[in-house]
Short mmCIF file of C-alpha atoms and ligand atoms in Angstrom, two decimals:
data_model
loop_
_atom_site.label_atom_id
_atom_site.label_comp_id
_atom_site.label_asym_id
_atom_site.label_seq_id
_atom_site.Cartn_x
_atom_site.Cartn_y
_atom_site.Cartn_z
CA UNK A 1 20.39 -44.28 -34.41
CA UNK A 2 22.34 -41.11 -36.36
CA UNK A 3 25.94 -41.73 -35.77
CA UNK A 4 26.18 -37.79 -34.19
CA UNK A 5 23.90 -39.09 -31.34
CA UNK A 6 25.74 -42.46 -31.12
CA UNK A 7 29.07 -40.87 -30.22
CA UNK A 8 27.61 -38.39 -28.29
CA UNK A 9 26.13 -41.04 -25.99
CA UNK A 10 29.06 -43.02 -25.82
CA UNK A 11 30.59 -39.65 -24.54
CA UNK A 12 27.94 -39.29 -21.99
CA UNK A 13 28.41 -42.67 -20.69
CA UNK A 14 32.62 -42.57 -20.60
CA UNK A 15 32.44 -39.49 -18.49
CA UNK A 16 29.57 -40.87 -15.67
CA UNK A 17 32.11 -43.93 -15.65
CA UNK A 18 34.51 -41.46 -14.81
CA UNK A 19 32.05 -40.20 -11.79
CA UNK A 20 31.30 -36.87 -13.82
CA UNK A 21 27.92 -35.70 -14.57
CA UNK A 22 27.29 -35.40 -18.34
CA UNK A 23 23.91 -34.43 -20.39
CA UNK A 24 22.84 -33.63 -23.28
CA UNK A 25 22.64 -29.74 -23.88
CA UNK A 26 20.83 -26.74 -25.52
CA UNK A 27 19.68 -27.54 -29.10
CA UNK A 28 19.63 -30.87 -29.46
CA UNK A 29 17.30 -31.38 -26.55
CA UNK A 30 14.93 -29.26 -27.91
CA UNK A 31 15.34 -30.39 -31.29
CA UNK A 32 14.06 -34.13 -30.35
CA UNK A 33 11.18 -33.13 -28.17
CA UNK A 34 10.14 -31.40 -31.55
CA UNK A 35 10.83 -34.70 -33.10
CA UNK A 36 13.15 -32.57 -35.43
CA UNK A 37 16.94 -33.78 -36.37
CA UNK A 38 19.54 -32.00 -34.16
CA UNK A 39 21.94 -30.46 -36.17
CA UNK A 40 24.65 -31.48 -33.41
CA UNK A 41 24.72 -32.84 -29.88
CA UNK A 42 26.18 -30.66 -27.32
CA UNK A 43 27.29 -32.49 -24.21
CA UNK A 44 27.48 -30.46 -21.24
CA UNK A 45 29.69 -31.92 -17.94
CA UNK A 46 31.13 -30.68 -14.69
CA UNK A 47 34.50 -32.59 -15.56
CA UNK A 48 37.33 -29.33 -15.71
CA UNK A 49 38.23 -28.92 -19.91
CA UNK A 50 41.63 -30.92 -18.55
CA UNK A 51 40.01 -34.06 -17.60
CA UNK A 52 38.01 -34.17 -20.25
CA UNK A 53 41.05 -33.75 -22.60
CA UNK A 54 42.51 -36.99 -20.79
CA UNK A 55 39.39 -39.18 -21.01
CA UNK A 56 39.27 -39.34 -24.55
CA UNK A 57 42.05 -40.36 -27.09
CA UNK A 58 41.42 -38.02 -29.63
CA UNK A 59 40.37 -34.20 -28.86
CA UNK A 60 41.02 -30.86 -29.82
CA UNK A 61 40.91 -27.50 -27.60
CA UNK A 62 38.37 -26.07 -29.14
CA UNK A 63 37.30 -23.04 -26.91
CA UNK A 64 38.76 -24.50 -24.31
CA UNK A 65 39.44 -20.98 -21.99
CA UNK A 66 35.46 -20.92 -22.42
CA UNK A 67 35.75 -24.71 -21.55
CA UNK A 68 34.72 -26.29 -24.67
CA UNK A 69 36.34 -29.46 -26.29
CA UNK A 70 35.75 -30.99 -28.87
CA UNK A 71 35.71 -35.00 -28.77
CA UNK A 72 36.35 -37.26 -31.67
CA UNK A 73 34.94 -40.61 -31.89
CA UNK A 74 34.52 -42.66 -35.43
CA UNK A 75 34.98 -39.44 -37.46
CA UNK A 76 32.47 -38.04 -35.16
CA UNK A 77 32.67 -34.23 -33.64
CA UNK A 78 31.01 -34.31 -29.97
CA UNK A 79 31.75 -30.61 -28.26
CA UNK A 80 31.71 -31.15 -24.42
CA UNK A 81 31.66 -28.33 -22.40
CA UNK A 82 32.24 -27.78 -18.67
CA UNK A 83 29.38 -26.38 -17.07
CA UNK A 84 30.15 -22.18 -16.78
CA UNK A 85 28.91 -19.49 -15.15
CA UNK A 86 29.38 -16.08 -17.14
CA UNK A 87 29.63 -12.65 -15.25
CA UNK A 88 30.34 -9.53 -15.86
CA UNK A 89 29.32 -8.90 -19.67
CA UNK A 90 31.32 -6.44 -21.39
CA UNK A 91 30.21 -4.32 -24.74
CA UNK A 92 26.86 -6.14 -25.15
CA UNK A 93 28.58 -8.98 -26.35
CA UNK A 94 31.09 -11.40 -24.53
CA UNK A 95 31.41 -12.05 -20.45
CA UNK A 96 34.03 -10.97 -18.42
CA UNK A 97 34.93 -13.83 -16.34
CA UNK A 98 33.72 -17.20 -16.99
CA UNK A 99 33.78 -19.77 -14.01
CA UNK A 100 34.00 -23.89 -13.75
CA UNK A 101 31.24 -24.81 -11.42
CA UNK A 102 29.37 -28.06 -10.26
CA UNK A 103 26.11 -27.30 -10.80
CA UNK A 104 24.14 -28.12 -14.32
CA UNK A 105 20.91 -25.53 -12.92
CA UNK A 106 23.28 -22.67 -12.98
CA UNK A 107 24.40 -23.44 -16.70
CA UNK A 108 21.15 -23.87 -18.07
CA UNK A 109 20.81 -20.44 -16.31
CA UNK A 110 22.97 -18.42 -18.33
CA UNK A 111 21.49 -19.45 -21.69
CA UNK A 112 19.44 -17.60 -23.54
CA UNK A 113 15.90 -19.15 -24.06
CA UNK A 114 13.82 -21.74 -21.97
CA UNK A 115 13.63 -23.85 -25.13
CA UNK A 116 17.57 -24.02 -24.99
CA UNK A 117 18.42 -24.20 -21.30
CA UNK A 118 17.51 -27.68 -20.94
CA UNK A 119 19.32 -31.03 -20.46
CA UNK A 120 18.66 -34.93 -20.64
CA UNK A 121 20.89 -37.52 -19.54
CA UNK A 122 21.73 -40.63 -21.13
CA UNK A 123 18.84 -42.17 -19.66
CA UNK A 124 16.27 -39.73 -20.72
CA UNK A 125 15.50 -37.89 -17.45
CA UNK A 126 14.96 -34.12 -18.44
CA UNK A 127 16.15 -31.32 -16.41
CA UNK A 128 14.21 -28.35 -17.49
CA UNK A 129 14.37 -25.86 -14.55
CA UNK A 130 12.58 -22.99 -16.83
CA UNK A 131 9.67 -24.33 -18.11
CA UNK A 132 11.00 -24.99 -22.03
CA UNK A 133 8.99 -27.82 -22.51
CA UNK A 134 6.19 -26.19 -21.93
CA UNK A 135 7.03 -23.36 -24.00
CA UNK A 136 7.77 -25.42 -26.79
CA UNK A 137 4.41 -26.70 -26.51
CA UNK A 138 2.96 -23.10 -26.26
CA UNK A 139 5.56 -22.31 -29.23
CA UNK A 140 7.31 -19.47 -27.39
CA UNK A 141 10.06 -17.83 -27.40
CA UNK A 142 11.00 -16.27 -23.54
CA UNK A 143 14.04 -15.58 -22.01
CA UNK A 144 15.51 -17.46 -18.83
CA UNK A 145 15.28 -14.64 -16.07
CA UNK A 146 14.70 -11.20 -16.44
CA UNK A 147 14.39 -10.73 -20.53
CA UNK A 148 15.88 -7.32 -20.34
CA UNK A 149 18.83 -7.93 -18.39
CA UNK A 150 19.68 -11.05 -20.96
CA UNK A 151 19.67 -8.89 -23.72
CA UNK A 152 21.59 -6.04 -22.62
CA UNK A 153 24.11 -9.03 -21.44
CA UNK A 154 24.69 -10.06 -25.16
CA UNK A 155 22.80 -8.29 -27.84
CA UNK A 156 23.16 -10.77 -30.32
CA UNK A 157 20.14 -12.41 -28.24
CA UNK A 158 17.51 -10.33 -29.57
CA UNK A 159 18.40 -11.53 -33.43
CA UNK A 160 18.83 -15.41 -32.19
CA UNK A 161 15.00 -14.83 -30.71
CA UNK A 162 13.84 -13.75 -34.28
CA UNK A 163 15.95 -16.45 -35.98
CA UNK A 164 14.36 -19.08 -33.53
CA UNK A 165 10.59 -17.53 -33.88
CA UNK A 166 11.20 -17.99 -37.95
CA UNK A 167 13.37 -21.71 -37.61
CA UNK A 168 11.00 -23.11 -35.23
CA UNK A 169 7.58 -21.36 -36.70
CA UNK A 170 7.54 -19.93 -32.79
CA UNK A 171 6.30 -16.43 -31.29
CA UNK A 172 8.21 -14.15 -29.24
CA UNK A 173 7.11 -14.11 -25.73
CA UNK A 174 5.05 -10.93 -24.90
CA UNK A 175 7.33 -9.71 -21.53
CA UNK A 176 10.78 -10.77 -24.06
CA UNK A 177 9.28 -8.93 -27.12
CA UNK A 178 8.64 -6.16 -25.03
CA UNK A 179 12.20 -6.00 -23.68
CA UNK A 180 13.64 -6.55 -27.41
CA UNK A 181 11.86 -3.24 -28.03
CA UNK A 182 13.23 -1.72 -25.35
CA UNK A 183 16.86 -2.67 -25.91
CA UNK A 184 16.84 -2.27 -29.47
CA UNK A 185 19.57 0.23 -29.76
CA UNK A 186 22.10 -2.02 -28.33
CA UNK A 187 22.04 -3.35 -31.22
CA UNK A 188 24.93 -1.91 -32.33
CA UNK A 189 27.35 -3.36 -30.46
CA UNK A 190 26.86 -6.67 -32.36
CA UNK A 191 29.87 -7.25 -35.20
CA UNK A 192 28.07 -7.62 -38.74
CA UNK A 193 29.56 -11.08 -39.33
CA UNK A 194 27.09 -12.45 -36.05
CA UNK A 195 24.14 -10.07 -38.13
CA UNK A 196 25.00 -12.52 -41.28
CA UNK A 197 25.65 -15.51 -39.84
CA UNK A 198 21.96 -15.38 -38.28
CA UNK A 199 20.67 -14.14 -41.42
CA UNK A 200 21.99 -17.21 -43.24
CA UNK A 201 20.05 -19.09 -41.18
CA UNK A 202 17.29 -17.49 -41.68
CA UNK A 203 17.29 -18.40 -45.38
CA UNK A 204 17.60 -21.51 -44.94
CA UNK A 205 13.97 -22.04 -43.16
CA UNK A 206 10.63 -21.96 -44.36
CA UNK A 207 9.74 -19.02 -43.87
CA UNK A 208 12.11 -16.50 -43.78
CA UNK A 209 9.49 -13.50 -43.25
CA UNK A 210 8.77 -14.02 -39.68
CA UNK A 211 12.39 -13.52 -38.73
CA UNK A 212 12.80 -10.12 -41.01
CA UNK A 213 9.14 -8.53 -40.45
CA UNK A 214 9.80 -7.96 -36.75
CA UNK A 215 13.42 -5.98 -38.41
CA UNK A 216 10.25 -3.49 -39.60
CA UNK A 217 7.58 -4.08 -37.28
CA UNK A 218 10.28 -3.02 -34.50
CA UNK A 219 12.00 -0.53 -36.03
CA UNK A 220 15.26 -2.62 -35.67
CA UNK A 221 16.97 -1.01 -38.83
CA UNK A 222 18.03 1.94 -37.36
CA UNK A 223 20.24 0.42 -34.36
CA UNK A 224 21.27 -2.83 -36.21
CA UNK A 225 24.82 -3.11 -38.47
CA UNK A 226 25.32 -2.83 -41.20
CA UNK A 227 22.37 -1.46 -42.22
CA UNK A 228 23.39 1.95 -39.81
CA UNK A 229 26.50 2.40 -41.60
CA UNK A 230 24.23 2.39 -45.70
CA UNK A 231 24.06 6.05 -44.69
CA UNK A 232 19.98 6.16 -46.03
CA UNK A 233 16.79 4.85 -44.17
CA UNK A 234 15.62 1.60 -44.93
CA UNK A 235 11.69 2.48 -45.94
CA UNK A 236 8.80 0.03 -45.78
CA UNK A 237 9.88 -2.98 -47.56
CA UNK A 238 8.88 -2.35 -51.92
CA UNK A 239 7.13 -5.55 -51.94
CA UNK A 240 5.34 -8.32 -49.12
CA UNK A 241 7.99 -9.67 -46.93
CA UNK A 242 6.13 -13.12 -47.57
CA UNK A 243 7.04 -13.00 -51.19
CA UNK A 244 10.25 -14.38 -49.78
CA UNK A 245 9.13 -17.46 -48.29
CA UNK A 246 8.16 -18.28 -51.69
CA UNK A 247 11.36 -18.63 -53.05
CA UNK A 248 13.78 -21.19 -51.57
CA UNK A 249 17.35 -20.45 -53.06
CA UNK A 250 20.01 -18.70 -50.88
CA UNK A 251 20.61 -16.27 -53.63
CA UNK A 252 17.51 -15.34 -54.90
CA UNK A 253 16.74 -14.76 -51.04
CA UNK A 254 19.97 -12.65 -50.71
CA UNK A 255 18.66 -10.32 -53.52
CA UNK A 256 14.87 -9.91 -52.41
CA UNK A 257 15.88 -9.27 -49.22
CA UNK A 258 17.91 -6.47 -50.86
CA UNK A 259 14.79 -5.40 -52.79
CA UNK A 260 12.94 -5.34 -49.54
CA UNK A 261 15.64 -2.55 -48.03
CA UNK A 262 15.13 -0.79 -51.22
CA UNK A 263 18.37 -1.52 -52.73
CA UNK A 264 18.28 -0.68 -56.29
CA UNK A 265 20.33 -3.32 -57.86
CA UNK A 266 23.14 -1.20 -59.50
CA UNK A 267 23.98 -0.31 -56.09
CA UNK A 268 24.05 -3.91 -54.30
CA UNK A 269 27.23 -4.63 -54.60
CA UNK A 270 28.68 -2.21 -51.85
CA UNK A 271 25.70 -3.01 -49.87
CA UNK A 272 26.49 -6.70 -50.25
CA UNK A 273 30.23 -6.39 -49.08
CA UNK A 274 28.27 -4.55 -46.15
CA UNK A 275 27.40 -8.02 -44.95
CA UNK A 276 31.00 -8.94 -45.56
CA UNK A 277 29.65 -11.62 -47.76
CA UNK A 278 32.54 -13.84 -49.91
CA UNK A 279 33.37 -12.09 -52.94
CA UNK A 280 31.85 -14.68 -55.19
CA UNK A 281 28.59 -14.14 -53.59
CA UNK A 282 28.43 -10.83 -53.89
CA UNK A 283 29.19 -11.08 -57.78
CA UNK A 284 26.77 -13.59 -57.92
CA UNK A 285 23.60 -12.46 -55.86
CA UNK A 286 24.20 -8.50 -57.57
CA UNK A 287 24.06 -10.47 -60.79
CA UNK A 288 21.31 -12.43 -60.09
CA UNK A 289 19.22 -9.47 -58.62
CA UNK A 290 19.96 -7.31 -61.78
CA UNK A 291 18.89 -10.44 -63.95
CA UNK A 292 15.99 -10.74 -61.96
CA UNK A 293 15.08 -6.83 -61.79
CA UNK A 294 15.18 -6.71 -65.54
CA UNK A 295 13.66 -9.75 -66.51
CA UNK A 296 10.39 -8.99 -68.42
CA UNK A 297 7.23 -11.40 -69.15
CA UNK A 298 7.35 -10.79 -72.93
CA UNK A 299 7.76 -14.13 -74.35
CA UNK A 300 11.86 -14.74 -75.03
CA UNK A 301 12.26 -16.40 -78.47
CA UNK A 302 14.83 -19.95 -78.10
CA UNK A 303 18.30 -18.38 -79.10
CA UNK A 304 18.12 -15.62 -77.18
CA UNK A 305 16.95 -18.00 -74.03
CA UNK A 306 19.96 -20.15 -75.22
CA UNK A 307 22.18 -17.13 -75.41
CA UNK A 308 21.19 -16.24 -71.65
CA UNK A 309 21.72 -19.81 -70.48
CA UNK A 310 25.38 -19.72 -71.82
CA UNK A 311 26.32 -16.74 -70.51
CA UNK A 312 24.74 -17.00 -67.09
CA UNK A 313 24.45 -20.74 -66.65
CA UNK A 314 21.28 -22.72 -65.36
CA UNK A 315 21.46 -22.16 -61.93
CA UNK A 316 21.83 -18.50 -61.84
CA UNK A 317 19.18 -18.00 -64.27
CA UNK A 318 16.65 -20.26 -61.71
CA UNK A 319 18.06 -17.87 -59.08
CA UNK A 320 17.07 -14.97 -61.03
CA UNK A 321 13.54 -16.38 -61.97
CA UNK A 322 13.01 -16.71 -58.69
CA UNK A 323 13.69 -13.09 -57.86
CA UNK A 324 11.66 -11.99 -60.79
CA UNK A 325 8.35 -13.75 -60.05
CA UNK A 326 8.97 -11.75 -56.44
CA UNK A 327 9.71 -8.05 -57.53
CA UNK A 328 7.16 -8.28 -60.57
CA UNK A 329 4.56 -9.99 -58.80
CA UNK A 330 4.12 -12.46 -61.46
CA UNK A 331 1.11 -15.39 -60.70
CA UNK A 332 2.26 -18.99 -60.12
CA UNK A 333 1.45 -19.57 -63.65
CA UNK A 334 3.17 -17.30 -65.76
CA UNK A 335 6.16 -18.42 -63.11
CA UNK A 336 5.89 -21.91 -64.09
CA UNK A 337 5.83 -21.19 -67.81
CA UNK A 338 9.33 -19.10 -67.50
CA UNK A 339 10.50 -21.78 -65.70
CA UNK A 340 9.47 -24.76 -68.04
CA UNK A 341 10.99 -22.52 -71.27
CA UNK A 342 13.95 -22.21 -69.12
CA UNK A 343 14.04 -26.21 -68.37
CA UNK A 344 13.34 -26.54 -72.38
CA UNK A 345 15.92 -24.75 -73.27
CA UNK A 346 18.24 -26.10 -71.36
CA UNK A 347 17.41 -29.74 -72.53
CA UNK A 348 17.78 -28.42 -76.12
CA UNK A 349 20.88 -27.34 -76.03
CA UNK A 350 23.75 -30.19 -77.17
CA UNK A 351 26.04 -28.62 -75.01
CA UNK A 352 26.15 -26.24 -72.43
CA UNK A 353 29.73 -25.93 -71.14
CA UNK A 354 33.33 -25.60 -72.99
CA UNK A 355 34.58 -28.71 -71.70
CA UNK A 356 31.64 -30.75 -73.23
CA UNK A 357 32.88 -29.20 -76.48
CA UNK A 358 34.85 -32.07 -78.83
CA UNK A 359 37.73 -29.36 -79.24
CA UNK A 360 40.10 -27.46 -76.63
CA UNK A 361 42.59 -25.01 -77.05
CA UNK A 362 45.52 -27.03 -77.99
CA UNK A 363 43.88 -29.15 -80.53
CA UNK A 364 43.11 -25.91 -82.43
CA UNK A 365 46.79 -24.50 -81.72
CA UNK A 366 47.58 -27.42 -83.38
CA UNK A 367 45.61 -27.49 -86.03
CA UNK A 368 46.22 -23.82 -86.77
CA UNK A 369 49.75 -23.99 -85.80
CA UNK A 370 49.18 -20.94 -83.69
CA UNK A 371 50.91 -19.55 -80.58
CA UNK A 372 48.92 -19.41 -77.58
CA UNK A 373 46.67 -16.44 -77.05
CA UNK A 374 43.26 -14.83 -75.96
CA UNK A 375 42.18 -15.81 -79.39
CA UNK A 376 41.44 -19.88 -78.18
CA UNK A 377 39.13 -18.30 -75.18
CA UNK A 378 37.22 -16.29 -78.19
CA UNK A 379 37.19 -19.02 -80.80
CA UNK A 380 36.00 -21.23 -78.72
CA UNK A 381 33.29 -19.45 -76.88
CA UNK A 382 31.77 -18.45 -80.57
CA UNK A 383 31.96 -22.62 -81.16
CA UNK A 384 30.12 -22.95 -77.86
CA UNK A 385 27.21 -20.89 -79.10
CA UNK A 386 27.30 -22.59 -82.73
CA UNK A 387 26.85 -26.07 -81.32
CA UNK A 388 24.98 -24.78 -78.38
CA UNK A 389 22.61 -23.12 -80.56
CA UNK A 390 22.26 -26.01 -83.03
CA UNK A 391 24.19 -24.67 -86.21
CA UNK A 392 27.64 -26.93 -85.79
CA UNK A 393 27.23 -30.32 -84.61
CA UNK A 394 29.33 -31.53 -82.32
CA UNK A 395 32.27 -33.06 -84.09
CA UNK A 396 35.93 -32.50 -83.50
CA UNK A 397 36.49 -32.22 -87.40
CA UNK A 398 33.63 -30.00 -87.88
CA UNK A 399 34.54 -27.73 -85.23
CA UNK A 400 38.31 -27.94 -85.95
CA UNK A 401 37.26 -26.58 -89.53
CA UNK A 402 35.17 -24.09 -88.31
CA UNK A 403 37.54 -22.83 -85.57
CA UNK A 404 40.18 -22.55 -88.14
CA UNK A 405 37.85 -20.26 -90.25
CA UNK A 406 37.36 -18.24 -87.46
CA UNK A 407 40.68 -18.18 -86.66
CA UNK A 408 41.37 -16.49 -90.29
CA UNK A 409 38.51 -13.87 -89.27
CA UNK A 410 39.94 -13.35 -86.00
CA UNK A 411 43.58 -11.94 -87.17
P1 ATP B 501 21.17 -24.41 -33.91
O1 ATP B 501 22.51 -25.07 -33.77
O2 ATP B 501 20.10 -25.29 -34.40
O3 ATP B 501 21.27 -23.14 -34.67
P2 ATP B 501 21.34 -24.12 -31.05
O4 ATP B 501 20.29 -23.87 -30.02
O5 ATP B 501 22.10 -25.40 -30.96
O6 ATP B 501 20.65 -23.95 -32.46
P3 ATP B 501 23.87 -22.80 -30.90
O7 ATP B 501 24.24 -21.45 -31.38
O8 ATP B 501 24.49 -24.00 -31.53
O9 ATP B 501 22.28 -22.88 -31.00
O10 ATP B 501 24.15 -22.81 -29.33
C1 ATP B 501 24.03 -23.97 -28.53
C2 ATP B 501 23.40 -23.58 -27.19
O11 ATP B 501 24.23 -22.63 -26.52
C3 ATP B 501 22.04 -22.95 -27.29
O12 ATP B 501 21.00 -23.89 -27.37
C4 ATP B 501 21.98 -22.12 -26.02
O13 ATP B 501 21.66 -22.94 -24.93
C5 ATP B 501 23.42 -21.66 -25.85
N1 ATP B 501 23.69 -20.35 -26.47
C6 ATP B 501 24.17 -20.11 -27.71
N2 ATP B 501 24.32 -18.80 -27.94
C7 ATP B 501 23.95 -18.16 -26.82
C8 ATP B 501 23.89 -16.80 -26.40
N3 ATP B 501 24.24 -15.82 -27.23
N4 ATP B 501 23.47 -16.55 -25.14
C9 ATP B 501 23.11 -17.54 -24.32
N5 ATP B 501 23.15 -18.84 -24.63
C10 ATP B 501 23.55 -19.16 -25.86
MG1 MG B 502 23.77 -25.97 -32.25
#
């Protein structure tokens, strides 16, 4: 058994010693009956945050206003939280008041799918009060109770049901698609981060497209951040949303989903920070989608290939392949051939970094009896490319000789 589910159980069974109830919760119920691997294992209990704290020698108050703590046993993260009632929802997004109660039914009432408002004990009994097994069987997604309600509640809802439909390879219940359609424009109540969180996880399934064609289908552009604040209309998408399930890399995903919006790529860099993506990925995917954009199917003779790999390096160049055989529509073969000339070239090359070079910066400041400078960072960048491309070998007296001929050309 997965160590996660080990400590979880162990969990389970310290609190019903304790005379608390304690299941299983949410996700990783579902998970198993799909005979998938849970990312975590939720316990769910009626024992108050406080008591929970005590049971266990090592825990940390996690969420614990919202009655969530998180248990630590062998390394292993188990969050336990109390069973809750929410009321009183304010701005789409977060409840008012959130109450203790006895009751497990009236937990698995306030979440937000039948597929994840089910429990299982330690034993294996399921308590499924909403029908979710039988919707996972029908592969649906429906809300618990009264769809519309549920979504005006917490907005964030209506993107979790697309993420789920895509992750899961489900459909959206008729009566809860209709209701998404209906409360589309609150929408944008929901804080981008939430918007890229779920679209992070959207990339990272198989296929992507059936979470981001219902963004069109819908007409969900219009009400959902941060694509309201690009100040233009995001048109039908420039190229089959299904080109994207195609290609499995985060980045090259990033930058055809920009393509889809109709982001040219000299402009995706303030429509990347829109996402409030890290700054590396935003230098990164804009590159890669510019790469990609540009990249032609003429044939590419070896040095310049070379050239490409040691300026971008081999995994943003795969990236950018990727994004290229997408916007230009290129066949699975003439994909495969970039990509082999890209693997051959990179297998060619004697050396495809600076620190696999058999010289560094000091040992030609010694050899040159130099001060330091931004002349080392240029010397040895045009060694790179000599021993990269074949025409030095590399040999710390060879390159020490040619560095200090360059160094003469430098000055
Ligand atoms: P995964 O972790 O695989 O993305 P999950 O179902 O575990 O999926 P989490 O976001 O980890 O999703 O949430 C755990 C559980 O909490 C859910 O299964 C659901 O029961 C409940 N839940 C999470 N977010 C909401 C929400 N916005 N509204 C109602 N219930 C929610
Ligand atoms: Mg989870």
């Amino acid at each position: 058994m997965k160590e996660a589910r080990k400590a979880s159980l162990q969990v389970l069974e310290r609190l019903e010693e304790a005379g608390f109830q304690a299941y299983w919760v949410g996700g990783c119920v579902r998970d198993e009956l799909l005979n998938r691997e849970p990312t975590d294992y939720d316990v769910a209990t009626d024992a108050p945050p406080e008591k929970v704290q005590s049971l266990f020698a090592k825990t940390v108050a996690t969420g614990i206003q919202h009655g969530t703590v998180t248990v630590l046993i062998h390394r292993q993260a188990v969050e336990v939280t109390t069973f809750r009632e929410e009321t009183g929802y304010r701005d789409h997004r977060h409840p008012g008041q959130v109450q203790f109660i006895k009751r497990l039914e009236t937990d698995l009432a306030r979440r937000d799918f039948t597929i994840n408002a089910m429990a299982r004990d330690r034993r294996g009994c399921l308590i499924d009060p909403f029908g979710g097994e039988k919707d996972l069987q029908s592969k649906l997604v429906r809300a618990v109770g009264e769809a519309e309600e549920r979504f005006q509640e917490d907005a964030l809802r209506m993107v979790r049901a697309l993420r789920f439909c895509a992750q899961l390879r489900f459909r959206l219940d008729e009566q809860t698609k209709v209701a998404l359609i209906r409360q589309k424009s609150l929408l944008r109540y929901l804080v981008v981060e939430r918007v890229t969180q779920e679209l992070e996880k959207l990339w990272a399934t198989e296929k992507p497209s059936r979470g981001i064609r219902p963004l069109w289908e819908m007409g969900l552009f219009p009400h959902l951040p941060p694509f309201t604040r690009w100040g233009r209309v995001v048109g039908d998408p420039a190229i089959p949303v299904e080109e994207m399930d195609r290609r499995i890399g985060r980045w090259a995903r990033w930058a055809l989903f920009l393509h889809l919006c109709g982001v040219h790529p000299e402009k995706s860099k303030p429509h990347l920070r829109s996402f409030r993506l890290p700054a590396k990925d935003v230098e990164i995917v804009s590159s890669v989608y510019r790469l990609g954009f540009q990249w032609q199917l003429t044939p590419i003779d070896g040095r310049t290939g070379k050239q490409f790999l040691l300026t971008h390096g081999k995994e943003k160049l795969e990236s950018a392949l990727e994004t290229a055989a997408a916007i230009h529509r290129w066949d699975a073969e003439e994909e495969e051939g970039m990509r082999e000339a890209l693997i051959r070239w990179q297998r060619e090359m004697p050396v495809h970094h600076l620190r696999e070079l058999r010289v560094n910066g000091r040992s030609l400041m010694e050899a040159t009896g130099r001060k330091p400078g931004p002349w080392t960072g240029r010397v040895l960048n045009t060694l790179l490319k000599k021993v990269a491309l074949g025409e030095l070998p590399n040999e710390a007296e060879a390159l020490i000789e040619e560095g200090c001929r360059l160094v003469q050309q430098d000055s």
